[in-house]
mmCIF file of C-alpha atoms in Angstrom:
data_model
loop_
_atom_site.group_PDB
_atom_site.id
_atom_site.type_symbol
_atom_site.label_atom_id
_atom_site.label_comp_id
_atom_site.label_asym_id
_atom_site.label_seq_id
_atom_site.Cartn_x
_atom_site.Cartn_y
_atom_site.Cartn_z
ATOM 1 C CA MET A 1 -10.592 0.212 22.589
ATOM 2 C CA ASN A 2 -10.330 3.436 20.600
ATOM 3 C CA LEU A 3 -7.761 4.124 17.900
ATOM 4 C CA ILE A 4 -6.825 7.787 18.075
ATOM 5 C CA ASP A 5 -5.455 9.693 15.080
ATOM 6 C CA ASP A 6 -2.656 12.029 16.091
ATOM 7 C CA ASP A 7 -2.888 15.105 13.869
ATOM 8 C CA ALA A 8 0.892 15.486 13.861
ATOM 9 C CA VAL A 9 1.398 11.916 12.642
ATOM 10 C CA LYS A 10 -1.393 12.293 10.075
ATOM 11 C CA GLU A 11 0.502 15.231 8.600
ATOM 12 C CA GLN A 12 3.722 13.217 8.492
ATOM 13 C CA LEU A 13 1.991 10.283 6.737
ATOM 14 C CA PHE A 14 1.032 12.524 3.804
ATOM 15 C CA PRO A 15 -0.408 11.846 1.217
ATOM 16 C CA PHE A 16 -2.159 8.687 2.427
ATOM 17 C CA THR A 17 -3.899 10.216 5.449
ATOM 18 C CA LEU A 18 -5.583 12.985 3.452
ATOM 19 C CA THR A 19 -8.173 10.420 2.373
ATOM 20 C CA ARG A 20 -8.260 7.944 5.288
ATOM 21 C CA SER A 21 -7.623 7.509 8.975
ATOM 22 C CA ILE A 22 -4.187 6.232 9.959
ATOM 23 C CA ALA A 23 -5.953 3.071 11.191
ATOM 24 C CA ASP A 24 -7.164 2.323 7.652
ATOM 25 C CA ILE A 25 -3.668 2.147 6.159
ATOM 26 C CA ARG A 26 -2.859 -1.335 4.870
ATOM 27 C CA ILE A 27 0.488 -2.778 5.884
ATOM 28 C CA GLY A 28 1.166 -6.509 5.678
ATOM 29 C CA ILE A 29 -2.088 -8.272 4.763
ATOM 30 C CA LEU A 30 -4.540 -6.238 6.831
ATOM 31 C CA THR A 31 -5.227 -2.626 7.688
ATOM 32 C CA ILE A 32 -4.211 -1.514 11.175
ATOM 33 C CA ARG A 33 -7.887 -1.418 12.159
ATOM 34 C CA GLU A 34 -8.457 -4.976 10.884
ATOM 35 C CA LYS A 35 -5.445 -6.204 12.858
ATOM 36 C CA TRP A 36 -6.897 -4.825 16.102
ATOM 37 C CA LEU A 37 -10.262 -6.473 15.387
ATOM 38 C CA LEU A 38 -8.497 -9.843 15.264
ATOM 39 C CA GLN A 39 -6.166 -9.060 18.153
ATOM 40 C CA PRO A 40 -8.103 -6.548 20.275
ATOM 41 C CA GLY A 41 -6.727 -4.563 23.160
ATOM 42 C CA PRO A 42 -8.641 -3.680 26.326
ATOM 43 C CA ALA A 43 -12.043 -2.124 25.571
ATOM 44 C CA ASP A 44 -11.458 0.980 27.697
ATOM 45 C CA LEU A 45 -8.053 1.874 26.263
ATOM 46 C CA ASN A 46 -7.127 4.666 23.854
ATOM 47 C CA LEU A 47 -4.336 3.661 21.485
ATOM 48 C CA PRO A 48 -2.446 5.645 18.829
ATOM 49 C CA SER A 49 -3.614 4.651 15.348
ATOM 50 C CA ASN A 50 -0.063 4.380 14.044
ATOM 51 C CA LEU A 51 0.879 1.625 16.512
ATOM 52 C CA LEU A 52 1.201 -1.707 14.668
ATOM 53 C CA PRO A 53 -0.461 -4.531 16.634
ATOM 54 C CA SER A 54 1.589 -7.594 17.538
ATOM 55 C CA LYS A 55 1.737 -10.311 20.150
ATOM 56 C CA GLN A 56 4.356 -8.249 21.978
ATOM 57 C CA VAL A 57 2.057 -5.199 22.004
ATOM 58 C CA ALA A 58 -0.790 -7.315 23.397
ATOM 59 C CA GLU A 59 1.485 -8.602 26.166
ATOM 60 C CA SER A 60 2.598 -5.047 26.983
ATOM 61 C CA LEU A 61 -1.024 -3.915 27.253
ATOM 62 C CA LYS A 62 -1.848 -6.767 29.607
ATOM 63 C CA SER A 63 1.141 -6.030 31.818
ATOM 64 C CA GLY A 64 0.584 -2.267 31.838
ATOM 65 C CA ASN A 65 3.972 -1.460 30.302
ATOM 66 C CA ASN A 66 4.660 1.803 28.496
ATOM 67 C CA LEU A 67 4.051 1.103 24.804
ATOM 68 C CA PHE A 68 6.537 3.791 23.778
ATOM 69 C CA SER A 69 9.491 2.170 25.540
ATOM 70 C CA GLY A 70 9.210 -1.435 24.357
ATOM 71 C CA GLY A 71 10.643 -1.306 20.847
ATOM 72 C CA HIS A 72 7.187 -1.566 19.275
ATOM 73 C CA LYS A 73 6.618 -0.427 15.689
ATOM 74 C CA PHE A 74 4.916 2.887 14.905
ATOM 75 C CA ILE A 75 4.485 4.116 11.333
ATOM 76 C CA LYS A 76 5.574 7.738 11.465
ATOM 77 C CA TYR A 77 6.459 8.372 7.818
ATOM 78 C CA PRO A 78 4.910 6.962 4.624
ATOM 79 C CA TRP A 79 8.049 5.024 3.704
ATOM 80 C CA HIS A 80 7.657 3.021 6.923
ATOM 81 C CA ILE A 81 4.741 1.285 5.182
ATOM 82 C CA PHE A 82 7.080 -0.558 2.810
ATOM 83 C CA GLN A 83 10.010 -0.676 5.238
ATOM 84 C CA TYR A 84 7.946 -2.566 7.842
ATOM 85 C CA ASN A 85 5.974 -4.639 5.337
ATOM 86 C CA ASP A 86 8.173 -7.753 5.679
ATOM 87 C CA TRP A 87 7.579 -7.795 9.437
ATOM 88 C CA ALA A 88 3.869 -7.019 9.025
ATOM 89 C CA ILE A 89 3.191 -9.785 6.474
ATOM 90 C CA ARG A 90 4.759 -12.362 8.793
ATOM 91 C CA GLN A 91 2.729 -11.077 11.758
ATOM 92 C CA ASP A 92 -0.545 -11.092 9.804
ATOM 93 C CA PHE A 93 0.123 -14.475 8.215
ATOM 94 C CA THR A 94 0.436 -16.056 11.663
ATOM 95 C CA LEU A 95 -2.590 -14.146 12.955
ATOM 96 C CA ILE A 96 -4.817 -15.152 10.032
ATOM 97 C CA THR A 97 -3.750 -18.738 9.367
ATOM 98 C CA THR A 98 -2.997 -20.269 12.779
ATOM 99 C CA GLY A 99 -5.359 -23.178 13.387
ATOM 100 C CA ARG A 100 -6.704 -23.090 9.823
ATOM 101 C CA THR A 101 -6.039 -25.240 6.752
ATOM 102 C CA SER A 102 -5.090 -23.840 3.369
ATOM 103 C CA GLN A 103 -6.982 -24.794 0.252
ATOM 104 C CA PRO A 104 -4.950 -27.366 -1.721
ATOM 105 C CA ILE A 105 -2.121 -25.910 -3.800
ATOM 106 C CA PRO A 106 -2.609 -27.146 -7.394
ATOM 107 C CA LEU A 107 0.066 -29.578 -8.543
ATOM 108 C CA SER A 108 0.849 -27.516 -11.652
ATOM 109 C CA ASN A 109 2.808 -25.071 -9.448
ATOM 110 C CA ALA A 110 6.466 -25.300 -8.413
ATOM 111 C CA VAL A 111 6.412 -24.697 -4.657
ATOM 112 C CA ILE A 112 9.219 -24.288 -2.102
ATOM 113 C CA CYS A 113 8.139 -24.623 1.547
ATOM 114 C CA PRO A 114 4.442 -25.289 0.859
ATOM 115 C CA GLU A 115 3.784 -25.236 4.606
ATOM 116 C CA HIS A 116 4.276 -21.459 4.440
ATOM 117 C CA VAL A 117 1.819 -20.957 1.555
ATOM 118 C CA PHE A 118 -1.851 -20.313 2.341
ATOM 119 C CA LEU A 119 -4.662 -20.180 -0.209
ATOM 120 C CA GLU A 120 -8.050 -18.890 0.863
ATOM 121 C CA GLU A 121 -11.391 -20.084 -0.508
ATOM 122 C CA GLY A 122 -11.721 -19.498 -4.241
ATOM 123 C CA ALA A 123 -8.055 -18.596 -4.772
ATOM 124 C CA ARG A 124 -6.666 -19.691 -8.150
ATOM 125 C CA VAL A 125 -2.964 -20.344 -8.746
ATOM 126 C CA GLU A 126 -1.741 -22.424 -11.691
ATOM 127 C CA HIS A 127 1.636 -23.036 -13.410
ATOM 128 C CA SER A 128 3.499 -20.561 -11.227
ATOM 129 C CA SER A 129 6.559 -20.573 -8.967
ATOM 130 C CA LEU A 130 5.923 -19.945 -5.258
ATOM 131 C CA ASN A 131 9.061 -19.674 -3.108
ATOM 132 C CA ALA A 132 8.066 -19.358 0.546
ATOM 133 C CA SER A 133 11.547 -20.173 1.886
ATOM 134 C CA THR A 134 12.182 -16.435 2.204
ATOM 135 C CA GLY A 135 8.813 -15.640 3.830
ATOM 136 C CA PRO A 136 5.153 -16.692 3.801
ATOM 137 C CA ILE A 137 2.910 -16.388 0.769
ATOM 138 C CA TYR A 138 -0.770 -15.550 1.290
ATOM 139 C CA ILE A 139 -3.363 -15.669 -1.511
ATOM 140 C CA GLY A 140 -6.706 -14.171 -0.500
ATOM 141 C CA LYS A 141 -10.283 -15.113 -1.305
ATOM 142 C CA TYR A 142 -11.104 -15.305 -5.009
ATOM 143 C CA ALA A 143 -7.687 -13.890 -5.911
ATOM 144 C CA GLU A 144 -5.866 -15.198 -8.989
ATOM 145 C CA VAL A 145 -2.202 -15.737 -9.811
ATOM 146 C CA MET A 146 -2.013 -16.262 -13.564
ATOM 147 C CA GLU A 147 0.324 -18.781 -15.135
ATOM 148 C CA GLY A 148 4.035 -18.117 -15.410
ATOM 149 C CA SER A 149 4.235 -15.864 -12.351
ATOM 150 C CA LEU A 150 7.367 -15.963 -10.194
ATOM 151 C CA ILE A 151 6.778 -15.066 -6.536
ATOM 152 C CA ARG A 152 9.206 -14.925 -3.611
ATOM 153 C CA GLY A 153 7.809 -14.360 -0.136
ATOM 154 C CA PRO A 154 6.921 -12.653 1.979
ATOM 155 C CA PHE A 155 4.002 -11.835 -0.282
ATOM 156 C CA ALA A 156 0.296 -11.102 0.128
ATOM 157 C CA LEU A 157 -2.337 -10.976 -2.582
ATOM 158 C CA CYS A 158 -5.525 -9.768 -0.934
ATOM 159 C CA GLU A 159 -9.144 -10.620 -1.736
ATOM 160 C CA GLY A 160 -10.076 -10.341 -5.396
ATOM 161 C CA GLY A 161 -6.573 -9.338 -6.477
ATOM 162 C CA VAL A 162 -4.960 -10.515 -9.717
ATOM 163 C CA ILE A 163 -1.338 -11.175 -10.652
ATOM 164 C CA LYS A 164 -0.886 -11.062 -14.429
ATOM 165 C CA MET A 165 0.926 -13.700 -16.494
ATOM 166 C CA GLY A 166 4.696 -13.755 -16.166
ATOM 167 C CA ALA A 167 4.874 -11.308 -13.240
ATOM 168 C CA ARG A 168 8.110 -11.255 -11.195
ATOM 169 C CA ILE A 169 7.439 -10.361 -7.591
ATOM 170 C CA TYR A 170 9.966 -10.106 -4.769
ATOM 171 C CA GLY A 171 9.132 -9.761 -1.096
ATOM 172 C CA ALA A 172 8.062 -8.007 0.839
ATOM 173 C CA THR A 173 5.127 -7.072 -1.385
ATOM 174 C CA THR A 174 1.410 -6.604 -0.741
ATOM 175 C CA ILE A 175 -1.131 -6.338 -3.532
ATOM 176 C CA GLY A 176 -4.270 -4.982 -1.862
ATOM 177 C CA PRO A 177 -7.901 -5.994 -2.466
ATOM 178 C CA TYR A 178 -9.135 -5.964 -6.059
ATOM 179 C CA SER A 179 -5.803 -4.668 -7.325
ATOM 180 C CA VAL A 180 -3.781 -5.904 -10.295
ATOM 181 C CA GLY A 181 -0.036 -6.611 -10.273
ATOM 182 C CA GLY A 182 2.219 -7.297 -13.235
ATOM 183 C CA GLY A 183 5.764 -6.801 -14.494
ATOM 184 C CA GLU A 184 8.451 -6.523 -11.807
ATOM 185 C CA ILE A 185 7.482 -5.550 -8.254
ATOM 186 C CA LYS A 186 9.696 -5.501 -5.167
ATOM 187 C CA ASN A 187 9.095 -4.507 -1.534
ATOM 188 C CA SER A 188 5.997 -2.453 -2.316
ATOM 189 C CA VAL A 189 2.455 -2.004 -1.004
ATOM 190 C CA ILE A 190 -0.565 -1.350 -3.205
ATOM 191 C CA LEU A 191 -3.287 -0.335 -0.760
ATOM 192 C CA GLY A 192 -6.274 -1.501 -2.822
ATOM 193 C CA TYR A 193 -8.366 -1.158 -6.012
ATOM 194 C CA SER A 194 -5.337 -0.036 -8.029
ATOM 195 C CA ASN A 195 -3.524 -1.336 -11.104
ATOM 196 C CA LYS A 196 0.122 -1.940 -11.891
ATOM 197 C CA ALA A 197 -0.815 -4.413 -14.582
ATOM 198 C CA HIS A 198 2.000 -4.210 -17.129
ATOM 199 C CA ASP A 199 5.767 -4.435 -17.546
ATOM 200 C CA GLY A 200 7.904 -1.889 -15.752
ATOM 201 C CA TYR A 201 9.502 -1.757 -12.307
ATOM 202 C CA LEU A 202 7.855 -0.794 -9.016
ATOM 203 C CA GLY A 203 10.195 -0.955 -6.040
ATOM 204 C CA ASP A 204 10.224 0.287 -2.428
ATOM 205 C CA SER A 205 6.967 2.110 -3.056
ATOM 206 C CA VAL A 206 3.446 2.669 -1.753
ATOM 207 C CA ILE A 207 0.534 3.125 -4.157
ATOM 208 C CA GLY A 208 -2.798 4.402 -2.844
ATOM 209 C CA GLU A 209 -6.307 3.294 -3.770
ATOM 210 C CA TRP A 210 -7.900 3.822 -7.203
ATOM 211 C CA CYS A 211 -4.542 4.459 -8.889
ATOM 212 C CA ASN A 212 -3.312 3.252 -12.274
ATOM 213 C CA LEU A 213 0.261 2.954 -13.560
ATOM 214 C CA GLY A 214 0.427 2.981 -17.351
ATOM 215 C CA ALA A 215 2.249 0.281 -19.295
ATOM 216 C CA GLY A 216 6.032 0.531 -19.079
ATOM 217 C CA THR A 217 5.987 2.821 -16.044
ATOM 218 C CA SER A 218 9.013 2.441 -13.756
ATOM 219 C CA ASN A 219 10.363 4.158 -10.686
ATOM 220 C CA SER A 220 13.882 4.723 -9.438
ATOM 221 C CA ASN A 221 14.372 3.573 -5.849
ATOM 222 C CA LEU A 222 18.117 4.204 -5.552
ATOM 223 C CA LYS A 223 20.215 7.264 -6.346
ATOM 224 C CA ASN A 224 22.960 6.869 -8.928
ATOM 225 C CA ASN A 225 25.497 7.548 -6.177
ATOM 226 C CA ALA A 226 23.747 5.097 -3.788
ATOM 227 C CA GLY A 227 23.429 8.002 -1.374
ATOM 228 C CA GLU A 228 20.901 8.714 1.331
ATOM 229 C CA ILE A 229 17.404 9.721 0.202
ATOM 230 C CA ARG A 230 15.989 12.622 2.187
ATOM 231 C CA LEU A 231 12.365 13.748 2.151
ATOM 232 C CA THR A 232 10.552 16.567 3.901
ATOM 233 C CA ASP A 233 8.848 16.011 7.238
ATOM 234 C CA ARG A 234 5.482 17.655 6.537
ATOM 235 C CA LEU A 235 5.032 18.651 10.176
ATOM 236 C CA THR A 236 8.389 20.290 10.858
ATOM 237 C CA GLY A 237 9.521 21.175 7.354
ATOM 238 C CA GLN A 238 12.862 19.506 8.103
ATOM 239 C CA SER A 239 14.670 17.099 5.789
ATOM 240 C CA VAL A 240 14.638 13.541 7.160
ATOM 241 C CA SER A 241 16.266 10.335 5.995
ATOM 242 C CA ALA A 242 14.200 7.698 4.206
ATOM 243 C CA GLY A 243 17.215 5.380 3.919
ATOM 244 C CA ILE A 244 19.035 4.566 0.721
ATOM 245 C CA LYS A 245 16.020 3.031 -1.040
ATOM 246 C CA CYS A 246 12.741 4.832 -1.586
ATOM 247 C CA GLY A 247 10.673 4.806 -4.740
ATOM 248 C CA LEU A 248 7.201 6.222 -5.413
ATOM 249 C CA LEU A 249 4.646 7.345 -2.802
ATOM 250 C CA MET A 250 1.408 7.926 -4.751
ATOM 251 C CA GLY A 251 -1.788 9.288 -3.207
ATOM 252 C CA ASP A 252 -5.268 7.960 -3.930
ATOM 253 C CA TYR A 253 -7.015 8.478 -7.297
ATOM 254 C CA SER A 254 -3.782 9.312 -9.146
ATOM 255 C CA ARG A 255 -2.754 7.877 -12.512
ATOM 256 C CA CYS A 256 0.168 8.094 -14.888
ATOM 257 C CA ALA A 257 0.678 7.699 -18.626
ATOM 258 C CA ILE A 258 2.521 4.856 -20.324
ATOM 259 C CA ASN A 259 6.301 4.807 -19.912
ATOM 260 C CA THR A 260 6.286 7.325 -17.057
ATOM 261 C CA SER A 261 9.670 7.439 -15.282
ATOM 262 C CA PHE A 262 9.390 8.370 -11.614
ATOM 263 C CA ASN A 263 12.393 9.886 -9.881
ATOM 264 C CA THR A 264 13.907 8.473 -6.695
ATOM 265 C CA GLY A 265 11.805 9.304 -3.638
ATOM 266 C CA THR A 266 8.905 10.849 -5.568
ATOM 267 C CA ILE A 267 5.729 11.925 -3.759
ATOM 268 C CA ALA A 268 2.641 12.226 -5.962
ATOM 269 C CA GLY A 269 -0.401 13.810 -4.368
ATOM 270 C CA VAL A 270 -4.088 12.932 -4.551
ATOM 271 C CA CYS A 271 -5.930 12.838 -7.881
ATOM 272 C CA CYS A 272 -3.086 13.557 -10.298
ATOM 273 C CA ASN A 273 -3.064 12.772 -14.021
ATOM 274 C CA ILE A 274 0.683 12.433 -14.557
ATOM 275 C CA PHE A 275 2.610 12.568 -17.830
ATOM 276 C CA SER A 276 6.115 13.899 -18.293
ATOM 277 C CA ASP A 277 9.121 14.064 -20.587
ATOM 278 C CA GLY A 278 12.012 12.341 -18.826
ATOM 279 C CA LEU A 279 12.085 11.882 -15.071
ATOM 280 C CA THR A 280 9.243 13.386 -13.076
ATOM 281 C CA PRO A 281 9.800 16.022 -10.379
ATOM 282 C CA THR A 282 10.204 14.525 -6.912
ATOM 283 C CA TYR A 283 7.022 16.275 -5.746
ATOM 284 C CA ILE A 284 3.820 16.333 -7.797
ATOM 285 C CA PRO A 285 1.053 18.412 -6.163
ATOM 286 C CA HIS A 286 -2.556 17.262 -5.720
ATOM 287 C CA PHE A 287 -4.795 17.555 -8.784
ATOM 288 C CA SER A 288 -1.829 17.969 -11.098
ATOM 289 C CA TRP A 289 -2.410 17.752 -14.843
ATOM 290 C CA GLY A 290 0.913 16.615 -16.271
ATOM 291 C CA ALA A 291 3.768 16.779 -13.771
ATOM 292 C CA GLY A 292 2.599 19.753 -11.751
ATOM 293 C CA LEU A 293 2.644 22.627 -14.231
ATOM 294 C CA ALA A 294 -1.142 22.694 -14.746
ATOM 295 C CA ARG A 295 -4.152 21.885 -12.561
ATOM 296 C CA TYR A 296 -6.805 19.223 -13.115
ATOM 297 C CA ASP A 297 -10.268 20.733 -13.473
ATOM 298 C CA PHE A 298 -12.230 19.533 -10.425
ATOM 299 C CA ASP A 299 -15.397 18.444 -12.232
ATOM 300 C CA LYS A 300 -13.398 16.669 -14.926
ATOM 301 C CA ALA A 301 -11.349 14.942 -12.231
ATOM 302 C CA LEU A 302 -14.522 13.581 -10.624
ATOM 303 C CA LEU A 303 -15.817 12.340 -13.967
ATOM 304 C CA ASP A 304 -12.537 10.563 -14.668
ATOM 305 C CA ILE A 305 -12.385 8.990 -11.196
ATOM 306 C CA ASN A 306 -15.915 7.681 -11.652
ATOM 307 C CA LYS A 307 -14.957 6.076 -14.975
ATOM 308 C CA TRP A 308 -12.076 4.260 -13.285
ATOM 309 C CA LYS A 309 -14.246 3.213 -10.358
ATOM 310 C CA ASN A 310 -16.927 1.912 -12.725
ATOM 311 C CA LEU A 311 -14.347 -0.495 -14.167
ATOM 312 C CA LYS A 312 -14.414 -2.249 -10.773
ATOM 313 C CA ASN A 313 -18.183 -1.843 -10.311
ATOM 314 C CA HIS A 314 -17.893 1.082 -7.876
ATOM 315 C CA SER A 315 -18.794 4.748 -8.025
ATOM 316 C CA LEU A 316 -17.812 7.885 -6.145
ATOM 317 C CA THR A 317 -19.657 8.447 -2.886
ATOM 318 C CA GLY A 318 -20.759 11.778 -1.481
ATOM 319 C CA GLU A 319 -18.207 11.421 1.318
ATOM 320 C CA GLU A 320 -15.403 10.915 -1.216
ATOM 321 C CA VAL A 321 -16.505 13.978 -3.202
ATOM 322 C CA ASP A 322 -16.497 16.092 -0.025
ATOM 323 C CA LYS A 323 -12.968 14.929 0.862
ATOM 324 C CA LEU A 324 -11.716 15.631 -2.645
ATOM 325 C CA ARG A 325 -13.300 19.085 -2.664
ATOM 326 C CA HIS A 326 -11.592 19.863 0.651
ATOM 327 C CA ILE A 327 -8.215 18.762 -0.734
ATOM 328 C CA PHE A 328 -8.753 20.730 -3.958
ATOM 329 C CA ASP A 329 -9.684 23.912 -2.079
ATOM 330 C CA ASN A 330 -7.189 23.740 0.769
ATOM 331 C CA HIS A 331 -3.988 22.020 -0.410
#
């Protein structure tokens, strides 16, 4: 089985596909590629990378049905990542946990529907509230939920992730591998290795890898008139609806200062250092210094990324540098 990136869809899934294949986008608990590894299709088949695997998809493949006519889920725009996250967490939870036994849930926690809570090896959860009546709760290997956290499913904390003390998290939320979550988070996906560690609101948003949201940062996810949020289709240039709720879509390696206020439906590009008086613009270009009025020096940007990566015992690879140079020179 081959997962094929469609260049048109890659453009529409900006900014997340500038630094990864569509198949390596995390939605639910797993990336699309990881889902297929656990639920593979026929070996000789070419499949679009933006097709989300499911039991229904597998049955369609076996029966030879047209995948595009069966109501299956394709992520076409970046906001689909958080819009489909509820569905995807439930799918992945069943895929990962069926036939397995959770680690014991410590008695210090207040738990509703413990049969829908799964703790992997090494997971630590103490003195917290876990409400799985609204959807499953998955805590990955060696992840930690610190005391006083309030979590409503569906929720996924991936391997090595941390939820800080007193966090308030609503479904459907995914905190990706080795990421930190804190404050108030709702219906959002943090792809991995990023930090939203402090108070402030993150809602209906997608945060890339190696990002950091400064203390007190919040985003708007709803217009003051509760009207439709429209964003630009990067392929056609046309305005398309993202629904009535859409927050922040932040590309990899971007960071923002304390108390940053992101506008409704904001897209922040790759490798931005964002600080602003008042609400940010709704589009912040790649390698922005501030809110788009100045440009990040490329060599300084690499040095700063490496400092952040070193905090998690990683460093920039040659492949990452080449991708960043391409983005800097061509976007």
